[in-house]
Amino acid sequence: PLKVLDVGAAQGRALIALTRQGHEAYGVEPWAQAREVAAHLAAAEGVEITLRGGTAENIPYDNSFFDLVLATSVIEHVDDVRQSFREISRVLKPGGLFWFNSASALCPRQDEITGFPLFGWYPDPLKRRIMNWAKIHRPALVGHTEHPAINWWTPWKARRLLRRAGFSTIWDRWELRRPSEGANGWRAHAIGIAQRNPIVRLAGDVVITGCSYAARKDSAPL
């Protein structure tokens, strides 16, 4: 059993699943209505969960408390990604793992805003300006969220910021995959090639939407 934190836990579905698998699951979620739904859902499922109010920049748990921190489709929406990574590093035990998936700056296709072709390739400052404009003037384009996606990722950016937060061992989505996930067909062959060839890996990142990374905390934040 692991002590697991779900950052941006929403309605608590991952917390319920993790608890059923025997883990000690905790969550942090800024939206009060989502926390209420999570409480009702957990009660209906007969599972006890721990879900507190808070954000990735201000996690209300003790230092070195968790073995694993998860952030599913959250990090692209945080206001201060550097502070978020520092906080996640703070609450992880030495040797603990952090996994997140997010919006990719390498793939032109994305689901964060409508009406802007090839938006993934826009420069980051322009992305931020458009997102902040849409939030105020055209909220339907960003799903009426108050925190649209302003953090977009390349492998080199992810590694740089994670290392600054105290993570010294980092894996991208290809390093996290196993050829066996694709059984014996072309998917398994493609995964194996991408793991061995950086050019193929880059081409895969351009074609496939989103990205994911895992990082191990090996030292105190810098």
Coordinates of N, CA and C in Angstrom, one line a residue:
P1 N 0.8 -1.2 0.0 CA 0.0 0.0 0.0 C 0.9 1.3 0.0
L2 N 0.4 2.2 -0.8 CA 1.1 3.5 -0.9 C 0.3 4.6 -0.3
K3 N 0.9 5.7 0.1 CA 0.2 7.0 0.4 C 0.3 7.8 -0.9
V4 N -0.9 8.0 -1.4 CA -1.1 8.6 -2.7 C -1.8 9.9 -2.6
L5 N -1.3 11.0 -3.3 CA -2.0 12.3 -3.3 C -2.5 12.5 -4.8
D6 N -3.8 12.8 -4.9 CA -4.3 13.2 -6.2 C -4.5 14.7 -6.2
V7 N -3.7 15.4 -7.0 CA -3.9 16.9 -7.1 C -4.9 17.2 -8.1
G8 N -5.9 18.1 -7.7 CA -7.0 18.3 -8.6 C -7.9 17.1 -8.7
A9 N -8.3 16.6 -7.5 CA -9.0 15.3 -7.4 C -10.4 15.4 -8.0
A10 N -11.0 16.6 -8.2 CA -12.3 16.7 -8.8 C -13.4 16.0 -8.0
Q11 N -14.1 15.1 -8.6 CA -15.2 14.4 -7.9 C -14.7 13.1 -7.2
G12 N -13.4 12.9 -7.0 CA -12.9 11.9 -6.2 C -12.9 10.5 -6.7
R13 N -13.1 10.3 -8.0 CA -13.2 9.0 -8.6 C -11.9 8.2 -8.5
A14 N -10.7 8.9 -8.7 CA -9.4 8.3 -8.5 C -9.2 7.9 -7.1
L15 N -9.6 8.7 -6.2 CA -9.4 8.4 -4.7 C -10.2 7.2 -4.4
I16 N -11.4 7.0 -4.9 CA -12.2 5.8 -4.6 C -11.5 4.6 -5.2
A17 N -11.1 4.7 -6.4 CA -10.4 3.6 -7.0 C -9.1 3.2 -6.3
L18 N -8.3 4.2 -5.9 CA -7.1 3.9 -5.2 C -7.3 3.2 -3.9
T19 N -8.3 3.7 -3.2 CA -8.7 3.2 -1.9 C -9.1 1.7 -2.0
R20 N -9.9 1.4 -3.0 CA -10.3 0.0 -3.3 C -9.2 -0.9 -3.6
Q21 N -8.1 -0.3 -4.2 CA -6.9 -1.1 -4.5 C -6.0 -1.3 -3.3
G22 N -6.4 -0.7 -2.1 CA -5.7 -0.9 -0.9 C -4.7 0.2 -0.6
H23 N -4.7 1.3 -1.3 CA -3.8 2.4 -1.0 C -4.5 3.4 -0.1
E24 N -3.6 4.2 0.6 CA -4.1 5.3 1.4 C -4.1 6.5 0.6
A25 N -5.3 6.9 0.1 CA -5.5 7.9 -0.9 C -6.0 9.2 -0.3
Y26 N -5.4 10.3 -0.7 CA -5.7 11.7 -0.3 C -5.9 12.5 -1.5
G27 N -6.6 13.6 -1.4 CA -6.8 14.5 -2.5 C -6.8 16.0 -2.1
V28 N -6.5 16.8 -3.1 CA -6.7 18.3 -2.9 C -7.4 18.8 -4.1
E29 N -8.4 19.6 -3.8 CA -9.3 20.1 -4.9 C -9.8 21.5 -4.5
P30 N -9.6 22.5 -5.4 CA -10.0 23.9 -5.0 C -11.5 24.2 -5.1
W31 N -12.2 23.4 -5.8 CA -13.6 23.7 -6.1 C -14.5 23.1 -5.1
A32 N -15.2 23.9 -4.3 CA -16.0 23.3 -3.2 C -17.1 22.4 -3.7
Q33 N -17.8 22.7 -4.8 CA -18.8 21.9 -5.4 C -18.3 20.5 -5.8
A34 N -17.1 20.5 -6.3 CA -16.5 19.2 -6.7 C -16.3 18.3 -5.4
R35 N -15.8 19.0 -4.3 CA -15.6 18.2 -3.1 C -16.9 17.7 -2.5
E36 N -18.0 18.5 -2.6 CA -19.3 18.0 -2.2 C -19.7 16.8 -3.0
V37 N -19.6 16.8 -4.3 CA -19.9 15.7 -5.1 C -19.1 14.5 -4.7
A38 N -17.8 14.7 -4.5 CA -16.9 13.6 -4.1 C -17.4 12.9 -2.8
A39 N -17.8 13.7 -1.8 CA -18.3 13.2 -0.6 C -19.5 12.3 -0.8
H40 N -20.4 12.8 -1.6 CA -21.7 12.0 -1.9 C -21.3 10.7 -2.7
L41 N -20.4 10.8 -3.6 CA -20.1 9.7 -4.4 C -19.4 8.6 -3.6
A42 N -18.4 9.1 -2.7 CA -17.7 8.1 -1.8 C -18.7 7.5 -0.9
A43 N -19.7 8.2 -0.3 CA -20.6 7.6 0.6 C -21.5 6.6 -0.2
A44 N -21.9 6.9 -1.4 CA -22.7 6.0 -2.2 C -21.9 4.7 -2.5
E45 N -20.6 4.8 -2.6 CA -19.8 3.7 -3.0 C -19.3 2.9 -1.7
G46 N -19.6 3.5 -0.5 CA -19.1 2.9 0.7 C -17.6 3.0 1.0
V47 N -17.0 4.1 0.5 CA -15.6 4.3 0.6 C -15.3 5.6 1.4
E48 N -14.4 5.5 2.3 CA -13.9 6.7 3.0 C -12.8 7.4 2.3
I49 N -12.9 8.6 1.9 CA -11.8 9.4 1.3 C -11.4 10.6 2.1
T50 N -10.2 11.1 1.9 CA -9.8 12.3 2.5 C -9.5 13.3 1.4
L51 N -10.3 14.4 1.3 CA -10.2 15.4 0.2 C -10.3 16.7 0.8
R52 N -9.3 17.5 0.7 CA -9.2 18.9 1.3 C -9.2 19.9 0.2
G53 N -9.6 21.1 0.6 CA -9.5 22.3 -0.3 C -8.1 22.7 -0.4
G54 N -7.8 23.2 -1.6 CA -6.4 23.7 -1.8 C -6.1 23.6 -3.2
T55 N -4.9 24.1 -3.6 CA -4.4 24.1 -4.9 C -3.0 23.4 -5.0
A56 N -2.6 23.2 -6.3 CA -1.2 22.7 -6.5 C -0.1 23.6 -5.9
E57 N -0.4 24.9 -5.9 CA 0.6 25.8 -5.3 C 0.6 25.9 -3.8
N58 N -0.4 25.3 -3.2 CA -0.5 25.4 -1.7 C -1.2 24.1 -1.2
I59 N -0.4 23.0 -1.1 CA -1.0 21.7 -0.8 C -1.0 21.6 0.7
P60 N -2.2 21.3 1.3 CA -2.4 21.3 2.8 C -2.0 20.0 3.4
Y61 N -0.8 19.5 3.1 CA -0.3 18.2 3.8 C 1.1 18.4 4.2
D62 N 1.6 17.6 5.1 CA 2.9 17.7 5.7 C 4.0 17.4 4.7
N63 N 5.2 17.8 5.1 CA 6.4 17.5 4.3 C 6.6 16.0 4.3
S64 N 7.2 15.5 3.2 CA 7.6 14.1 3.0 C 6.5 13.1 3.5
F65 N 5.3 13.4 3.1 CA 4.2 12.6 3.5 C 3.8 11.5 2.5
F66 N 4.0 11.7 1.2 CA 3.4 10.8 0.2 C 4.5 10.0 -0.5
D67 N 4.1 8.8 -0.9 CA 4.9 8.0 -1.8 C 4.7 8.3 -3.3
L68 N 3.5 8.8 -3.6 CA 3.2 9.0 -5.0 C 2.2 10.2 -5.1
V69 N 2.5 11.1 -6.0 CA 1.6 12.2 -6.3 C 1.2 12.1 -7.8
L70 N -0.1 12.2 -8.0 CA -0.7 12.2 -9.3 C -1.4 13.5 -9.7
A71 N -1.2 14.0 -10.9 CA -1.9 15.2 -11.4 C -2.4 14.9 -12.8
T72 N -3.7 14.6 -12.9 CA -4.3 14.2 -14.2 C -4.9 15.4 -14.9
S73 N -4.4 15.9 -16.0 CA -4.9 17.0 -16.7 C -5.1 18.2 -15.8
V74 N -4.1 18.5 -15.0 CA -4.2 19.6 -14.0 C -3.1 20.6 -14.2
I75 N -1.9 20.2 -14.5 CA -0.7 21.0 -14.5 C -0.8 22.1 -15.6
E76 N -1.5 21.8 -16.7 CA -1.6 22.9 -17.7 C -2.4 24.1 -17.2
H77 N -3.2 23.9 -16.1 CA -4.2 24.9 -15.7 C -3.7 25.7 -14.5
V78 N -2.6 25.3 -13.8 CA -2.1 26.0 -12.6 C -1.6 27.3 -12.9
D79 N -1.7 28.3 -12.0 CA -1.3 29.6 -12.2 C 0.2 29.8 -12.1
D80 N 0.9 29.0 -11.2 CA 2.3 29.1 -11.0 C 2.9 27.7 -11.0
V81 N 3.4 27.2 -12.2 CA 3.8 25.8 -12.3 C 5.1 25.6 -11.5
R82 N 6.0 26.6 -11.4 CA 7.2 26.3 -10.6 C 6.9 26.1 -9.1
Q83 N 6.0 26.9 -8.6 CA 5.6 26.8 -7.2 C 4.8 25.4 -7.0
S84 N 4.0 25.0 -8.0 CA 3.3 23.8 -7.9 C 4.3 22.6 -7.8
F85 N 5.3 22.6 -8.7 CA 6.3 21.6 -8.6 C 7.1 21.5 -7.3
R86 N 7.4 22.7 -6.8 CA 8.1 22.8 -5.5 C 7.2 22.2 -4.4
E87 N 5.9 22.5 -4.4 CA 5.0 22.0 -3.4 C 4.9 20.5 -3.5
I88 N 4.8 20.0 -4.7 CA 4.7 18.5 -4.9 C 5.9 17.8 -4.4
S89 N 7.1 18.4 -4.7 CA 8.3 17.9 -4.2 C 8.4 17.9 -2.7
R90 N 7.9 19.0 -2.1 CA 7.9 19.1 -0.6 C 7.1 18.0 0.1
V91 N 5.9 17.6 -0.5 CA 5.1 16.6 0.2 C 5.5 15.2 -0.1
L92 N 6.4 15.0 -1.1 CA 6.8 13.7 -1.4 C 8.0 13.2 -0.5
K93 N 8.0 12.0 -0.2 CA 9.1 11.4 0.6 C 10.3 11.3 -0.4
P94 N 11.5 11.3 0.2 CA 12.7 11.0 -0.7 C 12.5 9.7 -1.4
G95 N 12.7 9.6 -2.7 CA 12.4 8.4 -3.5 C 11.0 8.3 -4.0
G96 N 10.2 9.3 -3.6 CA 8.8 9.3 -4.0 C 8.6 9.7 -5.5
L97 N 7.5 9.3 -6.1 CA 7.3 9.6 -7.5 C 6.2 10.5 -7.7
F98 N 6.3 11.3 -8.8 CA 5.3 12.3 -9.2 C 5.0 12.0 -10.7
W99 N 3.7 11.8 -11.0 CA 3.3 11.6 -12.4 C 2.3 12.6 -12.8
F100 N 2.4 13.2 -14.0 CA 1.4 14.1 -14.5 C 1.2 13.9 -16.0
N101 N 0.0 14.2 -16.5 CA -0.1 14.4 -18.0 C -0.7 15.8 -18.2
S102 N -0.4 16.3 -19.4 CA -0.7 17.7 -19.6 C -0.8 18.0 -21.1
A103 N -0.9 19.2 -21.5 CA -1.0 19.7 -22.8 C 0.4 19.8 -23.5
S104 N 0.5 19.2 -24.7 CA 1.8 19.2 -25.4 C 2.0 20.4 -26.3
A105 N 3.2 21.0 -26.3 CA 3.5 22.1 -27.2 C 4.0 21.5 -28.5
L106 N 4.2 20.2 -28.6 CA 4.8 19.6 -29.8 C 3.7 19.2 -30.8
C107 N 2.5 18.9 -30.3 CA 1.5 18.4 -31.2 C 0.5 19.6 -31.5
P108 N 0.2 19.8 -32.8 CA -0.7 20.9 -33.2 C -2.1 20.7 -32.8
R109 N -2.5 19.4 -32.5 CA -3.9 19.1 -32.2 C -4.0 19.2 -30.6
Q110 N -5.2 19.7 -30.2 CA -5.4 19.8 -28.7 C -6.8 20.0 -28.5
D111 N -7.2 19.9 -27.2 CA -8.6 20.0 -26.8 C -8.8 21.1 -25.8
E112 N -7.9 22.0 -25.7 CA -8.0 23.0 -24.6 C -8.8 24.3 -25.1
I113 N -8.8 24.6 -26.4 CA -9.5 25.7 -26.9 C -10.0 25.4 -28.3
T114 N -11.2 25.9 -28.7 CA -11.7 25.7 -30.0 C -11.5 27.0 -30.8
G115 N -11.4 26.8 -32.1 CA -11.4 27.9 -33.1 C -10.0 28.4 -33.4
F116 N -9.0 27.7 -32.9 CA -7.6 28.2 -33.2 C -6.8 27.0 -33.8
P117 N -6.7 26.9 -35.1 CA -6.0 25.8 -35.7 C -4.5 25.8 -35.3
L118 N -4.0 24.6 -35.1 CA -2.6 24.4 -34.8 C -2.1 25.1 -33.5
F119 N -3.1 25.3 -32.6 CA -2.8 26.1 -31.4 C -1.6 25.5 -30.6
G120 N -1.4 24.2 -30.6 CA -0.3 23.7 -29.8 C 1.1 24.2 -30.2
W121 N 1.2 24.7 -31.5 CA 2.4 25.2 -32.0 C 2.6 26.7 -31.8
Y122 N 1.6 27.4 -31.2 CA 1.7 28.8 -31.0 C 2.8 29.1 -29.9
P123 N 3.5 30.2 -30.0 CA 4.5 30.5 -28.9 C 3.8 30.6 -27.6
D124 N 4.4 30.2 -26.5 CA 3.8 30.2 -25.2 C 3.2 31.6 -24.8
P125 N 3.9 32.7 -25.0 CA 3.3 34.0 -24.6 C 2.0 34.3 -25.4
L126 N 2.0 33.9 -26.7 CA 0.7 34.1 -27.4 C -0.4 33.2 -26.9
K127 N 0.0 32.0 -26.6 CA -1.0 31.1 -26.0 C -1.7 31.7 -24.8
R128 N -0.8 32.2 -23.9 CA -1.3 32.8 -22.6 C -2.3 34.0 -22.9
R129 N -1.9 34.8 -23.9 CA -2.7 36.0 -24.2 C -4.1 35.6 -24.7
I130 N -4.0 34.6 -25.6 CA -5.3 34.1 -26.2 C -6.2 33.5 -25.1
M131 N -5.6 32.6 -24.3 CA -6.3 32.0 -23.2 C -7.0 33.0 -22.3
N132 N -6.2 33.9 -21.9 CA -6.7 34.9 -20.9 C -7.8 35.8 -21.6
W133 N -7.6 36.1 -22.9 CA -8.7 36.8 -23.6 C -10.0 36.0 -23.7
A134 N -9.8 34.7 -24.1 CA -11.0 33.8 -24.2 C -11.7 33.7 -22.9
K135 N -11.0 33.6 -21.8 CA -11.6 33.4 -20.5 C -12.6 34.5 -20.2
I136 N -12.2 35.7 -20.6 CA -13.0 36.9 -20.3 C -14.1 37.2 -21.3
H137 N -13.7 37.1 -22.6 CA -14.5 37.6 -23.7 C -15.2 36.4 -24.4
R138 N -14.6 35.3 -24.5 CA -15.3 34.1 -25.2 C -15.1 32.9 -24.4
P139 N -15.7 32.8 -23.2 CA -15.5 31.7 -22.3 C -15.9 30.3 -22.9
A140 N -16.9 30.3 -23.8 CA -17.3 29.0 -24.4 C -16.2 28.3 -25.1
L141 N -15.2 29.1 -25.6 CA -14.1 28.5 -26.4 C -13.2 27.7 -25.5
V142 N -13.2 28.0 -24.1 CA -12.3 27.2 -23.2 C -13.2 26.5 -22.2
G143 N -14.4 26.2 -22.5 CA -15.2 25.4 -21.7 C -15.7 26.1 -20.4
H144 N -15.7 27.4 -20.5 CA -16.2 28.3 -19.3 C -15.3 28.1 -18.1
T145 N -14.1 27.6 -18.2 CA -13.2 27.5 -17.1 C -12.6 28.8 -16.7
E146 N -12.4 29.0 -15.4 CA -11.7 30.2 -14.9 C -10.2 30.0 -15.0
H147 N -9.7 28.8 -15.2 CA -8.3 28.5 -15.3 C -8.0 27.7 -16.6
P148 N -8.0 28.4 -17.7 CA -7.6 27.7 -19.0 C -6.2 27.3 -19.0
A149 N -5.9 26.5 -20.0 CA -4.5 25.9 -20.1 C -3.5 26.9 -20.5
I150 N -2.6 27.2 -19.6 CA -1.6 28.2 -19.9 C -0.2 27.6 -19.8
N151 N -0.1 26.4 -19.4 CA 1.2 25.7 -19.3 C 1.3 24.6 -20.3
W152 N 2.1 24.7 -21.3 CA 2.3 23.7 -22.4 C 3.7 23.2 -22.4
W153 N 3.8 21.9 -22.7 CA 5.0 21.2 -22.4 C 5.8 20.6 -23.6
T154 N 7.1 20.7 -23.5 CA 8.0 20.0 -24.4 C 8.9 19.1 -23.4
P155 N 9.5 18.1 -23.9 CA 10.3 17.2 -23.0 C 11.4 18.0 -22.3
W156 N 12.0 18.9 -23.0 CA 13.1 19.7 -22.4 C 12.6 20.7 -21.4
K157 N 11.5 21.3 -21.6 CA 10.9 22.2 -20.6 C 10.5 21.4 -19.3
A158 N 9.9 20.3 -19.5 CA 9.5 19.5 -18.4 C 10.7 19.0 -17.5
R159 N 11.7 18.6 -18.2 CA 12.9 18.1 -17.5 C 13.6 19.3 -16.7
R160 N 13.7 20.4 -17.4 CA 14.3 21.6 -16.7 C 13.6 22.0 -15.5
L161 N 12.3 22.2 -15.5 CA 11.5 22.6 -14.4 C 11.4 21.6 -13.3
L162 N 11.3 20.3 -13.7 CA 11.2 19.3 -12.7 C 12.6 19.2 -11.9
R163 N 13.7 19.3 -12.6 CA 15.0 19.2 -11.9 C 15.1 20.4 -11.0
R164 N 14.7 21.6 -11.4 CA 14.8 22.7 -10.5 C 14.0 22.5 -9.2
A165 N 12.9 21.7 -9.3 CA 12.1 21.5 -8.1 C 12.6 20.3 -7.2
G166 N 13.7 19.7 -7.6 CA 14.2 18.6 -6.8 C 14.1 17.2 -7.3
F167 N 13.6 17.1 -8.6 CA 13.5 15.8 -9.2 C 14.7 15.6 -10.1
S168 N 15.4 14.5 -9.8 CA 16.7 14.3 -10.7 C 16.5 13.1 -11.6
T169 N 15.5 12.3 -11.5 CA 15.3 11.2 -12.4 C 13.9 11.4 -13.0
I170 N 13.9 11.5 -14.4 CA 12.7 11.9 -15.1 C 12.5 11.0 -16.3
W171 N 11.2 10.5 -16.5 CA 10.9 9.7 -17.6 C 9.8 10.3 -18.4
D172 N 9.9 10.3 -19.7 CA 8.8 10.7 -20.6 C 7.8 9.6 -20.9
R173 N 6.8 9.8 -21.7 CA 5.7 8.8 -21.9 C 6.3 7.6 -22.6
W174 N 7.3 7.8 -23.4 CA 7.9 6.6 -24.2 C 8.7 5.7 -23.2
E175 N 9.4 6.4 -22.3 CA 10.1 5.6 -21.3 C 9.2 4.9 -20.3
L176 N 8.0 5.4 -20.1 CA 7.1 4.8 -19.2 C 6.3 3.6 -19.9
R177 N 6.3 3.5 -21.2 CA 5.6 2.5 -21.9 C 6.4 1.2 -22.0
R178 N 5.7 0.1 -22.2 CA 6.3 -1.2 -22.5 C 5.7 -1.7 -23.8
P179 N 6.6 -2.3 -24.6 CA 6.1 -2.8 -25.9 C 5.0 -3.8 -25.7
S180 N 5.0 -4.5 -24.6 CA 3.9 -5.5 -24.3 C 2.5 -4.8 -24.3
E181 N 2.5 -3.5 -24.1 CA 1.2 -2.8 -24.1 C 0.5 -2.9 -25.4
G182 N 1.3 -3.0 -26.5 CA 0.8 -3.1 -27.8 C 0.7 -4.5 -28.3
A183 N 0.7 -5.4 -27.4 CA 0.6 -6.9 -27.7 C 1.8 -7.2 -28.7
N184 N 1.5 -7.9 -29.8 CA 2.5 -8.3 -30.7 C 2.4 -7.6 -32.0
G185 N 1.6 -6.6 -32.1 CA 1.3 -5.9 -33.4 C 2.2 -4.7 -33.6
W186 N 1.8 -3.9 -34.5 CA 2.6 -2.7 -34.9 C 2.8 -1.7 -33.8
R187 N 1.8 -1.7 -32.8 CA 2.0 -0.7 -31.7 C 3.2 -1.1 -30.9
A188 N 3.3 -2.4 -30.6 CA 4.5 -2.8 -29.8 C 5.8 -2.5 -30.5
H189 N 5.8 -2.7 -31.9 CA 7.0 -2.4 -32.7 C 7.3 -0.9 -32.6
A190 N 6.2 0.0 -32.7 CA 6.4 1.4 -32.7 C 6.9 1.9 -31.4
I191 N 6.4 1.3 -30.3 CA 6.9 1.7 -29.0 C 8.4 1.4 -28.8
G192 N 8.8 0.2 -29.2 CA 10.2 -0.2 -29.2 C 11.1 0.7 -30.0
I193 N 10.7 1.1 -31.2 CA 11.5 2.0 -32.0 C 11.6 3.4 -31.4
A194 N 10.5 3.9 -30.9 CA 10.5 5.2 -30.2 C 11.4 5.3 -29.0
Q195 N 11.5 4.2 -28.3 CA 12.3 4.1 -27.1 C 13.8 4.1 -27.5
R196 N 14.1 3.6 -28.7 CA 15.5 3.5 -29.1 C 16.0 4.7 -30.0
N197 N 15.0 5.4 -30.6 CA 15.4 6.4 -31.6 C 14.7 7.7 -31.3
P198 N 15.6 8.7 -30.9 CA 15.0 10.0 -30.5 C 14.2 10.7 -31.6
I199 N 14.6 10.5 -32.9 CA 13.9 11.1 -34.0 C 12.5 10.6 -34.1
V200 N 12.3 9.3 -33.9 CA 11.0 8.6 -34.0 C 10.2 9.1 -32.8
R201 N 10.9 9.2 -31.6 CA 10.2 9.7 -30.4 C 9.6 11.1 -30.6
L202 N 10.4 11.9 -31.2 CA 10.0 13.3 -31.4 C 8.8 13.3 -32.4
A203 N 8.9 12.5 -33.5 CA 7.8 12.4 -34.4 C 6.5 11.9 -33.8
G204 N 6.6 11.0 -32.8 CA 5.5 10.5 -32.1 C 4.9 11.6 -31.3
D205 N 5.7 12.4 -30.7 CA 5.2 13.5 -29.8 C 4.4 14.5 -30.7
V206 N 4.8 14.7 -31.9 CA 4.2 15.6 -32.8 C 2.8 15.1 -33.2
V207 N 2.7 13.8 -33.4 CA 1.5 13.2 -33.9 C 0.4 13.0 -32.8
I208 N 0.9 12.6 -31.6 CA 0.0 12.2 -30.5 C -0.3 13.4 -29.6
T209 N -1.5 13.6 -29.3 CA -1.9 14.7 -28.4 C -1.5 14.5 -27.0
G210 N -1.2 15.6 -26.3 CA -0.9 15.4 -24.8 C 0.5 14.9 -24.6
C211 N 0.9 14.8 -23.3 CA 2.2 14.3 -23.0 C 2.1 13.8 -21.5
S212 N 3.0 13.0 -21.1 CA 3.0 12.6 -19.7 C 4.5 12.4 -19.2
Y213 N 4.7 12.6 -17.9 CA 6.0 12.5 -17.4 C 5.9 11.9 -16.0
A214 N 7.0 11.2 -15.6 CA 7.1 10.8 -14.2 C 8.5 11.2 -13.7
A215 N 8.5 11.5 -12.4 CA 9.8 12.0 -11.9 C 10.0 11.5 -10.5
R216 N 11.2 11.2 -10.1 CA 11.5 10.7 -8.7 C 12.2 11.8 -8.0
K217 N 11.8 12.0 -6.7 CA 12.4 12.9 -5.8 C 13.6 12.3 -5.2
D218 N 14.8 12.8 -5.6 CA 16.0 12.3 -5.0 C 16.7 13.2 -4.1
S219 N 16.3 14.5 -4.0 CA 17.0 15.5 -3.2 C 16.0 16.5 -2.8
A220 N 16.4 17.4 -1.9 CA 15.6 18.6 -1.5 C 15.5 19.5 -2.7
P221 N 14.3 20.3 -2.7 CA 14.2 21.3 -3.8 C 15.3 22.3 -3.8
L222 N 15.7 22.8 -4.9 CA 16.8 23.8 -5.1 C 16.3 25.2 -4.9

